[in-house]
PDB file of C-alpha atoms in Angstrom:
ATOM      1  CA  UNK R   1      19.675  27.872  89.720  1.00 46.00           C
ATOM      2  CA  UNK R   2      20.239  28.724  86.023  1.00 72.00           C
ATOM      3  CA  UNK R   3      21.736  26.722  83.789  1.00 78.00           C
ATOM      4  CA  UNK R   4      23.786  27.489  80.946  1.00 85.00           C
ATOM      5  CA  UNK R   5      21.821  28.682  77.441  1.00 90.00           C
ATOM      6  CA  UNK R   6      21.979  25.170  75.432  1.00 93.00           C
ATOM      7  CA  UNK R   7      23.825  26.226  72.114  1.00 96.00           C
ATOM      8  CA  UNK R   8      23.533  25.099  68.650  1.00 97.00           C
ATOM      9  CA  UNK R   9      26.385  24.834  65.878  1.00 96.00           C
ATOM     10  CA  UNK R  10      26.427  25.888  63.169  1.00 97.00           C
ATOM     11  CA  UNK R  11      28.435  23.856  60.276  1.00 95.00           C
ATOM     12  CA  UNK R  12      31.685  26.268  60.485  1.00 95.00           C
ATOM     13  CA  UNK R  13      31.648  25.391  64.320  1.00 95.00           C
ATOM     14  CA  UNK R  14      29.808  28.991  65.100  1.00 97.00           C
ATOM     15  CA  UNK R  15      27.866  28.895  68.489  1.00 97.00           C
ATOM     16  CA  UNK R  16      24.739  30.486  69.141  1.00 98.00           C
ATOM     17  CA  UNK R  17      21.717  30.353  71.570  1.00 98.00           C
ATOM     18  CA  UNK R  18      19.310  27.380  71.135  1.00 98.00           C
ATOM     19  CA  UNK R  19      16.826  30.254  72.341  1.00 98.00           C
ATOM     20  CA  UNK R  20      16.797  33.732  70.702  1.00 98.00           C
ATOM     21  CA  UNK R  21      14.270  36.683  70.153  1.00 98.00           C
ATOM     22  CA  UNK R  22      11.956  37.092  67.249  1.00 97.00           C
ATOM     23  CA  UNK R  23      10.504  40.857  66.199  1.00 97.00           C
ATOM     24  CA  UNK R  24       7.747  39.893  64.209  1.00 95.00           C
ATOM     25  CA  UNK R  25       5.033  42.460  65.137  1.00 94.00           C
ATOM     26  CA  UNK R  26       7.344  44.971  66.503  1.00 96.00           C
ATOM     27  CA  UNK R  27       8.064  47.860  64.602  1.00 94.00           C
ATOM     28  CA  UNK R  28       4.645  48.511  64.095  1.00 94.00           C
ATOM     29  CA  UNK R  29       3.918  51.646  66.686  1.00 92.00           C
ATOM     30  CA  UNK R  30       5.850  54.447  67.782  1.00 89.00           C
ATOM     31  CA  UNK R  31       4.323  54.380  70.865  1.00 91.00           C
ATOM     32  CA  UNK R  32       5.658  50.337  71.708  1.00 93.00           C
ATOM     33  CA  UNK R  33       9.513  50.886  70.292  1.00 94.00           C
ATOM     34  CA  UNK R  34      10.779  51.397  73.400  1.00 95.00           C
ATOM     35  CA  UNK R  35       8.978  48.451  75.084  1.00 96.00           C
ATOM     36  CA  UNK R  36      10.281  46.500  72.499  1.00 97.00           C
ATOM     37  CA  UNK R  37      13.517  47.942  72.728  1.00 97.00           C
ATOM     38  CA  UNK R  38      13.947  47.178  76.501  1.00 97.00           C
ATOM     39  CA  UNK R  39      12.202  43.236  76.068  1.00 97.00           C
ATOM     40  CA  UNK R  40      15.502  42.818  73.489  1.00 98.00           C
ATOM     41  CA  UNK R  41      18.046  44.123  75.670  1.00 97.00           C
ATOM     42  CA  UNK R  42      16.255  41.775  78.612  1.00 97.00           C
ATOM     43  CA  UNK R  43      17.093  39.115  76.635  1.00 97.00           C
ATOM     44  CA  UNK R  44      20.555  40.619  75.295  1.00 97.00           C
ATOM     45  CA  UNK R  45      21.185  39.971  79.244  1.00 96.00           C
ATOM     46  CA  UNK R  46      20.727  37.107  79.622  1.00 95.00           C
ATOM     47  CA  UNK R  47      22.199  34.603  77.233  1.00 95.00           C
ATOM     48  CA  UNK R  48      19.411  35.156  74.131  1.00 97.00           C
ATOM     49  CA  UNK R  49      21.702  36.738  72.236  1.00 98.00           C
ATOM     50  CA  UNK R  50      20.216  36.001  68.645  1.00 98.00           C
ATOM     51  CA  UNK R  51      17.618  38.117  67.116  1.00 98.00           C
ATOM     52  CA  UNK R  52      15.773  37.408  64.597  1.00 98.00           C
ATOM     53  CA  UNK R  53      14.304  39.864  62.171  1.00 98.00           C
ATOM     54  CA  UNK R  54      13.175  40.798  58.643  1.00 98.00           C
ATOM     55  CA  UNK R  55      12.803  43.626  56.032  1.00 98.00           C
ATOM     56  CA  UNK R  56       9.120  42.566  55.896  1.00 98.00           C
ATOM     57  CA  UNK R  57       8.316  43.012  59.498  1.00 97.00           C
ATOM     58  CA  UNK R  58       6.229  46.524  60.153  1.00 97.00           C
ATOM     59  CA  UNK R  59       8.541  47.365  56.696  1.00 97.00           C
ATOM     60  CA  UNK R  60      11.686  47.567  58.117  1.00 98.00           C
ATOM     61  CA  UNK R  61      10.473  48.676  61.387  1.00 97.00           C
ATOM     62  CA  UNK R  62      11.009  45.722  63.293  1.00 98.00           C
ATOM     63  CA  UNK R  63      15.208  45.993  62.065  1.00 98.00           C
ATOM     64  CA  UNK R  64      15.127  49.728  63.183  1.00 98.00           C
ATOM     65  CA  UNK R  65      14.050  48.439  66.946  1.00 98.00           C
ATOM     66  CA  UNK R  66      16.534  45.941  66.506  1.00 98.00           C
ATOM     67  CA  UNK R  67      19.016  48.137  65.499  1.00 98.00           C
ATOM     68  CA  UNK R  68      18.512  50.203  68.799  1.00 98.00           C
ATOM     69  CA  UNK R  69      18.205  47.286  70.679  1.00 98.00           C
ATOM     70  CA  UNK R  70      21.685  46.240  69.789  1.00 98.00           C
ATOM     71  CA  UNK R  71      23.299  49.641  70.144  1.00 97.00           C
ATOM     72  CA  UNK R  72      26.789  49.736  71.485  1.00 97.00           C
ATOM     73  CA  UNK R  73      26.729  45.852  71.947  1.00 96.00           C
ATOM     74  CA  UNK R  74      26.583  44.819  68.394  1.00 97.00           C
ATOM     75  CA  UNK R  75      29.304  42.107  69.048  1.00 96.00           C
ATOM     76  CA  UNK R  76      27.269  40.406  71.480  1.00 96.00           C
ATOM     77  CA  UNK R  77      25.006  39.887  68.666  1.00 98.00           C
ATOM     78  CA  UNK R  78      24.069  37.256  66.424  1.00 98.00           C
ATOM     79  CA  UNK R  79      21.696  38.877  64.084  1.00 98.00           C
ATOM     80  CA  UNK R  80      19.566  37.656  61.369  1.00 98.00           C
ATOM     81  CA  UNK R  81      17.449  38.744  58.703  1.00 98.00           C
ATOM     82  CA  UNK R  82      15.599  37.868  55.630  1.00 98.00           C
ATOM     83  CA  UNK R  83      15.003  39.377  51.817  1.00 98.00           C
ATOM     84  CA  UNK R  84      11.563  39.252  50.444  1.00 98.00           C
ATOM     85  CA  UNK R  85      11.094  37.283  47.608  1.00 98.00           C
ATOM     86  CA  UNK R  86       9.724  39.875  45.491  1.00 98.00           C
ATOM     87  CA  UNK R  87      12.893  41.668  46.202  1.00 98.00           C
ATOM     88  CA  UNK R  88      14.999  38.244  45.499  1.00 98.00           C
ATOM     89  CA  UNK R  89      16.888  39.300  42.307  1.00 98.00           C
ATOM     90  CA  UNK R  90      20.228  39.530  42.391  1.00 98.00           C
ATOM     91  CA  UNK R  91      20.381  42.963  42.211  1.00 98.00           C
ATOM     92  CA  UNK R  92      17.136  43.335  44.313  1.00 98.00           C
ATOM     93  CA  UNK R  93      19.181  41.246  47.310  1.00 98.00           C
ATOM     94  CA  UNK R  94      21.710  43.369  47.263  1.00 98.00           C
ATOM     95  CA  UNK R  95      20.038  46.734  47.508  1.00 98.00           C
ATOM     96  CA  UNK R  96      17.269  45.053  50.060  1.00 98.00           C
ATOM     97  CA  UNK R  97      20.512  43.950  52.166  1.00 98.00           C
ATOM     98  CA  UNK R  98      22.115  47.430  52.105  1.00 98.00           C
ATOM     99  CA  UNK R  99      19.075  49.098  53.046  1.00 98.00           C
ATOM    100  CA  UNK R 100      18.535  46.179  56.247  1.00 98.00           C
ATOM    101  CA  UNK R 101      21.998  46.907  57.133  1.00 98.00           C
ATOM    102  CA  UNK R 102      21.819  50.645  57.424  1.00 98.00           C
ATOM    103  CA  UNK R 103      18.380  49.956  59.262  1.00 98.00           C
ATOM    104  CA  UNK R 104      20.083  47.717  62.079  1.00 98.00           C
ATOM    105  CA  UNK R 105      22.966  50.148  62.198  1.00 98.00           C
ATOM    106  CA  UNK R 106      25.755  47.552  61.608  1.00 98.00           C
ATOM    107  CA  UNK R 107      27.742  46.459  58.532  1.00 97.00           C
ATOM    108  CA  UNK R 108      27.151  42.666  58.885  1.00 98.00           C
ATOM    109  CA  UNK R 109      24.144  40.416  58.721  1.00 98.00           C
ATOM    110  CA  UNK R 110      25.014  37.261  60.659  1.00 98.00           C
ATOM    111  CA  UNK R 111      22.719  34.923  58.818  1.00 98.00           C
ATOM    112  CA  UNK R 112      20.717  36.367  55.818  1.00 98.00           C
ATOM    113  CA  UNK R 113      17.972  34.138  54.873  1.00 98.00           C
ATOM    114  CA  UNK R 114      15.477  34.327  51.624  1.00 98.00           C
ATOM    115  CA  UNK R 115      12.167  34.608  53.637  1.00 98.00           C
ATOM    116  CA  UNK R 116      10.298  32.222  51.311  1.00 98.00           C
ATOM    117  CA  UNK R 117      10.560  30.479  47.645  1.00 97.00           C
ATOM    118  CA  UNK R 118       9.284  33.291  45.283  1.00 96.00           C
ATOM    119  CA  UNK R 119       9.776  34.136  41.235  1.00 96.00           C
ATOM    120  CA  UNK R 120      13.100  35.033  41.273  1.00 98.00           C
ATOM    121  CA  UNK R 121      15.517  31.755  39.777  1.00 97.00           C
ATOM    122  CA  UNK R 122      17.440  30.544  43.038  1.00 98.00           C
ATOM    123  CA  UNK R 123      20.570  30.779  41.051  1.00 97.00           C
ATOM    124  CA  UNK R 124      20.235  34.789  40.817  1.00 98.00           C
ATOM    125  CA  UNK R 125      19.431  34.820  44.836  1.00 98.00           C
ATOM    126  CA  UNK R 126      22.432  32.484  45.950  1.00 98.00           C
ATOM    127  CA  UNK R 127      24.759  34.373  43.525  1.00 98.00           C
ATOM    128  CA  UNK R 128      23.781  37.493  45.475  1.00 98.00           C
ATOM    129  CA  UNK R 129      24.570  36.051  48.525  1.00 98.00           C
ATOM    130  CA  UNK R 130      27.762  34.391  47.573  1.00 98.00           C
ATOM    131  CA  UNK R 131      28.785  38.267  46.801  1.00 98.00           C
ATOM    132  CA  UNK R 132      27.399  39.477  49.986  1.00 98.00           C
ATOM    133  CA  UNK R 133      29.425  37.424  51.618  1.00 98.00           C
ATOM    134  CA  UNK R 134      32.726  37.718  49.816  1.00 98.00           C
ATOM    135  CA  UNK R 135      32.091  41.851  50.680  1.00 98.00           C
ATOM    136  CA  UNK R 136      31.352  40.854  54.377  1.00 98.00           C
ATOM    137  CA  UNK R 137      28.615  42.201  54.428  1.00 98.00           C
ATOM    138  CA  UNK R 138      27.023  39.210  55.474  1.00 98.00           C
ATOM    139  CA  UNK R 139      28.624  36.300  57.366  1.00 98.00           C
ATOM    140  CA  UNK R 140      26.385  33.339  56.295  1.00 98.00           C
ATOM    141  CA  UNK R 141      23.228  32.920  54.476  1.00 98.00           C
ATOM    142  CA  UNK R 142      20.266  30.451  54.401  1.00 98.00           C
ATOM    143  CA  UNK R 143      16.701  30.265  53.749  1.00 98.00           C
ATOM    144  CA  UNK R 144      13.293  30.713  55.187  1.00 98.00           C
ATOM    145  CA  UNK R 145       9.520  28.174  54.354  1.00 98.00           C
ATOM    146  CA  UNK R 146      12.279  25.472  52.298  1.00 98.00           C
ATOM    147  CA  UNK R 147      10.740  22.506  52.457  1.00 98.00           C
ATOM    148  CA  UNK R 148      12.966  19.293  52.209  1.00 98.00           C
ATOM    149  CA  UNK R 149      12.303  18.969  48.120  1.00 97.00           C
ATOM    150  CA  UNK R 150      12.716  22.895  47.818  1.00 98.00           C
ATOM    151  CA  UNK R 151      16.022  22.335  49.700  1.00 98.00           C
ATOM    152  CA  UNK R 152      17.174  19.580  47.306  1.00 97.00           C
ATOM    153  CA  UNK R 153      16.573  22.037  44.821  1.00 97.00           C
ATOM    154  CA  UNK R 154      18.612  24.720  46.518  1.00 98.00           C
ATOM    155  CA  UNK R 155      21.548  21.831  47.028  1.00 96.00           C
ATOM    156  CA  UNK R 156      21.638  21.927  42.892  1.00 97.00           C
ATOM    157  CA  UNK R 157      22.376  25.537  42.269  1.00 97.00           C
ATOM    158  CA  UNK R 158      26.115  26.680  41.875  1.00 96.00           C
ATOM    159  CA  UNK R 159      26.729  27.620  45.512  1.00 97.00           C
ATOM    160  CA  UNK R 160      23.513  25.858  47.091  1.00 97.00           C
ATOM    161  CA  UNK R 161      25.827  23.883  48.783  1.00 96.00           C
ATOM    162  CA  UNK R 162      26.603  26.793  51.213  1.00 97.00           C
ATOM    163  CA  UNK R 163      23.220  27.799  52.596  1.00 98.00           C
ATOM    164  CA  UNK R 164      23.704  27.326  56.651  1.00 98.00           C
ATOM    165  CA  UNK R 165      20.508  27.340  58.044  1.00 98.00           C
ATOM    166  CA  UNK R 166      16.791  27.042  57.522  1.00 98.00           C
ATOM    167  CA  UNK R 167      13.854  28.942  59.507  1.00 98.00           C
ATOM    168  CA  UNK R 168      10.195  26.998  59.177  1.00 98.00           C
ATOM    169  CA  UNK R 169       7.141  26.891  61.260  1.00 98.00           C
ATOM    170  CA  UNK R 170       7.747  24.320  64.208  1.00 98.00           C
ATOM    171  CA  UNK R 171       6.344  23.867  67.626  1.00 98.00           C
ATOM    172  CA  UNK R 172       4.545  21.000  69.455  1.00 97.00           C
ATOM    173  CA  UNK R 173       1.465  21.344  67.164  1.00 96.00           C
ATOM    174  CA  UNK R 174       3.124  21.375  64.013  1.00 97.00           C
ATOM    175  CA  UNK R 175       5.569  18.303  63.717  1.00 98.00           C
ATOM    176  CA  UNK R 176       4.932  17.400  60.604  1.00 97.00           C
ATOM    177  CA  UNK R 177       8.622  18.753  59.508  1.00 98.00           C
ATOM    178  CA  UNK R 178      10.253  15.971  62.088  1.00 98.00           C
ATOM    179  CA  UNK R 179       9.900  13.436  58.950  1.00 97.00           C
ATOM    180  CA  UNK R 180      11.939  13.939  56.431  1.00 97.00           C
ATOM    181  CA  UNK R 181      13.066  18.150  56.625  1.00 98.00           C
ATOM    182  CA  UNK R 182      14.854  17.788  60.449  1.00 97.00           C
ATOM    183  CA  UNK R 183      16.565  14.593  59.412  1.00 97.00           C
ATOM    184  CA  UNK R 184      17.488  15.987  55.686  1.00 97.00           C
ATOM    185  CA  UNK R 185      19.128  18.636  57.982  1.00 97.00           C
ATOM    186  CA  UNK R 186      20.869  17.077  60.639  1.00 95.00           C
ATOM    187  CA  UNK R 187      22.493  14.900  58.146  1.00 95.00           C
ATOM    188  CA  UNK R 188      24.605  18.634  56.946  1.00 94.00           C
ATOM    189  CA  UNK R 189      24.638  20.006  60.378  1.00 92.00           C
ATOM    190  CA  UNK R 190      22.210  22.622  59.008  1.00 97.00           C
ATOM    191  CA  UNK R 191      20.502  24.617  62.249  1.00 98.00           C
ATOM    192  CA  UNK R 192      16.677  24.506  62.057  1.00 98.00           C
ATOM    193  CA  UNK R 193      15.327  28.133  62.979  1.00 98.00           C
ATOM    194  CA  UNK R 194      11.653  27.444  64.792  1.00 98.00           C
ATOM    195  CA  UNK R 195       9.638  30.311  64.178  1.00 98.00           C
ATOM    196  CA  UNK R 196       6.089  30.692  66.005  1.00 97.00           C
ATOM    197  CA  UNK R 197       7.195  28.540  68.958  1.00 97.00           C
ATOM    198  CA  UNK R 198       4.131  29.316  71.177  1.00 95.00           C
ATOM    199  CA  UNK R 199       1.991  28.675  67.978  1.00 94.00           C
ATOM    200  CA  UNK R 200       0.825  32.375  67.641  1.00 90.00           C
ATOM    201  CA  UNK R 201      -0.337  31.641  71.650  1.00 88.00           C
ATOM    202  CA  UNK R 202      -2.470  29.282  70.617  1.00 93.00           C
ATOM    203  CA  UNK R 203      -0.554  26.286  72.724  1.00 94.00           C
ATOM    204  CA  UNK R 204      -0.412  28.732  75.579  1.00 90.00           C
ATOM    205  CA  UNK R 205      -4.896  28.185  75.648  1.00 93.00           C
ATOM    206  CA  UNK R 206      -4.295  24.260  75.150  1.00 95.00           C
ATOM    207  CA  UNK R 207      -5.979  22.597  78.175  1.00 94.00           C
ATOM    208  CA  UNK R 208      -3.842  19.804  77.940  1.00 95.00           C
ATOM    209  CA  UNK R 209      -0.184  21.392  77.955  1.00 96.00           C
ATOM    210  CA  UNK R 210      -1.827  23.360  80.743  1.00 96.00           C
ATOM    211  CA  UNK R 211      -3.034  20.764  82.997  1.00 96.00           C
ATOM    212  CA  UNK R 212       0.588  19.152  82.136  1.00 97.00           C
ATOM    213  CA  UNK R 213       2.192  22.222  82.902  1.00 96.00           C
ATOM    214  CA  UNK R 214       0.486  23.537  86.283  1.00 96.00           C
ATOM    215  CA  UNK R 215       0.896  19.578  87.379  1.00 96.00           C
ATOM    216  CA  UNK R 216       5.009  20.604  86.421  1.00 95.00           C
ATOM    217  CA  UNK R 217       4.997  23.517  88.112  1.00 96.00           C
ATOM    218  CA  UNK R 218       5.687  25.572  85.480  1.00 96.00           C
ATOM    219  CA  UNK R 219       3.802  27.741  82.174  1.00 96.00           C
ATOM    220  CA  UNK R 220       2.281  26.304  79.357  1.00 96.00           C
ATOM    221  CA  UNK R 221       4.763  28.664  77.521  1.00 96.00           C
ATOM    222  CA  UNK R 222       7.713  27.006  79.340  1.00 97.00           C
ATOM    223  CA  UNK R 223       6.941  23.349  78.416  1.00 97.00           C
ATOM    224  CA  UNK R 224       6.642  24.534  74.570  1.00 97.00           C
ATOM    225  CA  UNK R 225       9.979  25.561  74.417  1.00 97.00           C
ATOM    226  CA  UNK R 226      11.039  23.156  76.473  1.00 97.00           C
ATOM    227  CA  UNK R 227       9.734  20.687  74.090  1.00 97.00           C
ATOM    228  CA  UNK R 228      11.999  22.481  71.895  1.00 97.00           C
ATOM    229  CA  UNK R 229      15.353  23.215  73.425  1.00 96.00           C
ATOM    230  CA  UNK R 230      15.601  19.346  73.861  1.00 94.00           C
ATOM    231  CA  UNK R 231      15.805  18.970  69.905  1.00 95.00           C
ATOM    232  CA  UNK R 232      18.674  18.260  68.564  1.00 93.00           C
ATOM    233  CA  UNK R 233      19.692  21.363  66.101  1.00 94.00           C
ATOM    234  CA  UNK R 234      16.669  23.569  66.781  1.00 98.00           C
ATOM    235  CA  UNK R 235      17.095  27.318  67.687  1.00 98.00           C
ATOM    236  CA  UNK R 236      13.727  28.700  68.492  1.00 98.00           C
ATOM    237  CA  UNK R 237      12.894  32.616  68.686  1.00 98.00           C
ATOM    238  CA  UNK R 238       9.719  33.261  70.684  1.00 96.00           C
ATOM    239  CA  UNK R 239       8.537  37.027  70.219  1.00 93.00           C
ATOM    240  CA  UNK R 240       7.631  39.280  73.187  1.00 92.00           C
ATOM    241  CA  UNK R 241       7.163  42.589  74.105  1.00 90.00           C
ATOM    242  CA  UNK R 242       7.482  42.063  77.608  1.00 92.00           C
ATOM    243  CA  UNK R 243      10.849  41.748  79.998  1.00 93.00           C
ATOM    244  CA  UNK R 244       9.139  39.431  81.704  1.00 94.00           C
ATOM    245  CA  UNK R 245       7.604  37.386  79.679  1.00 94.00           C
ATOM    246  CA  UNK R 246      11.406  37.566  77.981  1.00 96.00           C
ATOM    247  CA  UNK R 247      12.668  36.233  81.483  1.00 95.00           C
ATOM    248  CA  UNK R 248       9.965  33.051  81.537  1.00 95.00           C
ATOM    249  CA  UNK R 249      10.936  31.981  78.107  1.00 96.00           C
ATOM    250  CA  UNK R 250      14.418  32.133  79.389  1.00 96.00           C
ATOM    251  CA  UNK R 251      14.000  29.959  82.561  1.00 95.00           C
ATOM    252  CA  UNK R 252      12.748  27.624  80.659  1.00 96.00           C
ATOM    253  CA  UNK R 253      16.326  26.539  79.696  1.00 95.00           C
ATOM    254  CA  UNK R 254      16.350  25.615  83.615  1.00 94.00           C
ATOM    255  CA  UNK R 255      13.448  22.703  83.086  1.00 94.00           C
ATOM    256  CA  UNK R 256      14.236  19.099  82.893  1.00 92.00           C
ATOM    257  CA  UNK R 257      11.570  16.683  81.554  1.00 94.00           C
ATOM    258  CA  UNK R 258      11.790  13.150  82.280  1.00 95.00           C
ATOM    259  CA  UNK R 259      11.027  10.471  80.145  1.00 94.00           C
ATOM    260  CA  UNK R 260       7.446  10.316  80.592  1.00 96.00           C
ATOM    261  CA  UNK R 261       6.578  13.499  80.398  1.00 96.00           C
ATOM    262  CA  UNK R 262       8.454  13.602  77.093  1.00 96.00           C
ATOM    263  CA  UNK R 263       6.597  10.740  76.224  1.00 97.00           C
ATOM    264  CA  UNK R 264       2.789  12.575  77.335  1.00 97.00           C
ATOM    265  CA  UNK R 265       3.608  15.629  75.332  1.00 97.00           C
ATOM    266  CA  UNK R 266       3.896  12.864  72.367  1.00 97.00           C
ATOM    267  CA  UNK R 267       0.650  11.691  73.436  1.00 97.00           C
ATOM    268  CA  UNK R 268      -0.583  14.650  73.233  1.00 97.00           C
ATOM    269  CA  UNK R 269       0.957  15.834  70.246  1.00 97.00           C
ATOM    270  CA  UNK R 270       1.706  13.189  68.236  1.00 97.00           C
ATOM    271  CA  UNK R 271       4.903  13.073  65.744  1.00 96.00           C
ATOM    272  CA  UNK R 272       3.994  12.629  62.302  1.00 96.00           C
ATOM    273  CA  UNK R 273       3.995   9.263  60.797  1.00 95.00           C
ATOM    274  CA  UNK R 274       3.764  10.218  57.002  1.00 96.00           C
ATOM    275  CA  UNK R 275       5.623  12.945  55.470  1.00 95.00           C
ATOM    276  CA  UNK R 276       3.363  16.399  55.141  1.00 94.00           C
ATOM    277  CA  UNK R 277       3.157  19.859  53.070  1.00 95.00           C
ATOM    278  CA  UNK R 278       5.190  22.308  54.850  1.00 96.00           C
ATOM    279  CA  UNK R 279       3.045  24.559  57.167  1.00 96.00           C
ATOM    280  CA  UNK R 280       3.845  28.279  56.761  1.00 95.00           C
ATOM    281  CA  UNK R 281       2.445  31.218  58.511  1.00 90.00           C
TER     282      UNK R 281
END
């Protein structure tokens, strides 16, 4: 039986998927777009209605798929996508924005995120998004690779106080962000954004999590994000080319743990104790 998508809120009481669809890597070939296309609109179907995306990915590629992807159902949609640091200015945001927007085919970014800390000052970037926003051209913005000082800093700039959401490496092997980041968060109702869920499918080889998992009854993939959806505040966005694969990440909103299984995938992955550099891929 399936059970309803788990949501996350946002801090003006927006809704969205606690599982969505990243596009990193697609883009890239001509010959894969439509693959890609029909693994988004797989998950469009059913419930994963945020996608993730970037200018960076395959150079705007991955947004054009997107853009396709969401054709004729763009207010199903919760899209977001991120400005490169290099383009960061406050001009450069709002010509990198324009030319995203015209890629996806709509004329609204959901959440619009600054992909990582770069030269540009902060105050030049958030201004640029405060304007983007006023022009509705985007309905929210946030950041991307913050860590919990870099977010502090981000607090201190005229309109830093408005950033919704911030998208960092997270999944069972990298916890090091449940310290001091997740709690910094959850504290302003911020939404994490867990990119690399599946640890570039390096969790999917781990003999433990499999062992766990075939003992479960279900994938190693599964119990990742399973790991995930029961965080508090965590939307994760697991990338595939694959309607399939798209429909296993999605039943594995359907999987209960109990407490000791929670407590072996601790065991096996242990939280941190310390607080640790940000991990970035």
């Amino acid at each position: 039986m399936t059970q309803p998508m788990p949501q996350v809120h946002f801090a003006d009481g927006t809704e969205v998927p606690a599982l969505g669809l990243g596009t990193w890597h697609m883009g890239e070939s001509r010959k894969e777009a439509a693959a890609e296309v029909r693994a988004l609109q797989a998950g469009l179907d059913c419930g994963m209605t945020l996608i993730d995306t970037a200018e960076m990915y395959a150079n705007g590629g991955a947004e054009i798929v997107t853009g396709e992807a969401i054709r004729g159902r763009r207010d199903e949609v919760f899209i977001v996508s991120k400005v490169l640091p290099s383009n960061a200015s406050h001009k450069g945001t709002i010509t990198a924005c324009e030319a995203s927007l015209k890629r996806l085919g709509t004329d609204r970014i959901d959440l619009y995120l600054l992909h990582w800390p770069g030269r540009h000052p902060l105050r030049e970037t958030v201004a640029a998004f405060e304007e983007l926003r006023a022009s509705g051209k985007i309905v929210r913005w946030g950041v991307s690779n913050f860590d919990t000082l870099a977010m502090r800093q981000l607090s201190a700039v005229p309109g830093g106080e408005n950033c919704a959401a911030n998208q960092v490496l997270y999944n069972l092997s990298t916890r090091g962000i449940e310290f001091d980041l997740m709690p910094w968060m959850a504290e302003r109702t911020m939404p994490l954004m867990a990119y690399s869920p599946l640890d570039e499918g390096r969790l999917m080889r781990h003999p433990g999590l499999g062992k766990m998992a075939r003992t479960i009854g279900v994938t190693p993939a599964q119990l990742a994000l399973v790991f995930l959806l029961g965080r508090d505040n965590v939307i994760s966005i697991p990338k595939s080319s694959s309607p399939e694969r798209v429909l296993e990440n999605r039943a594995s909103a359907d999987i209960v743990l109990d407490g000791e299984q929670r407590a072996e995938l601790d065991r096996m992955f242990p939280p941190p104790r310390s607080r640790q550099p940000l991990q970035m891929i």
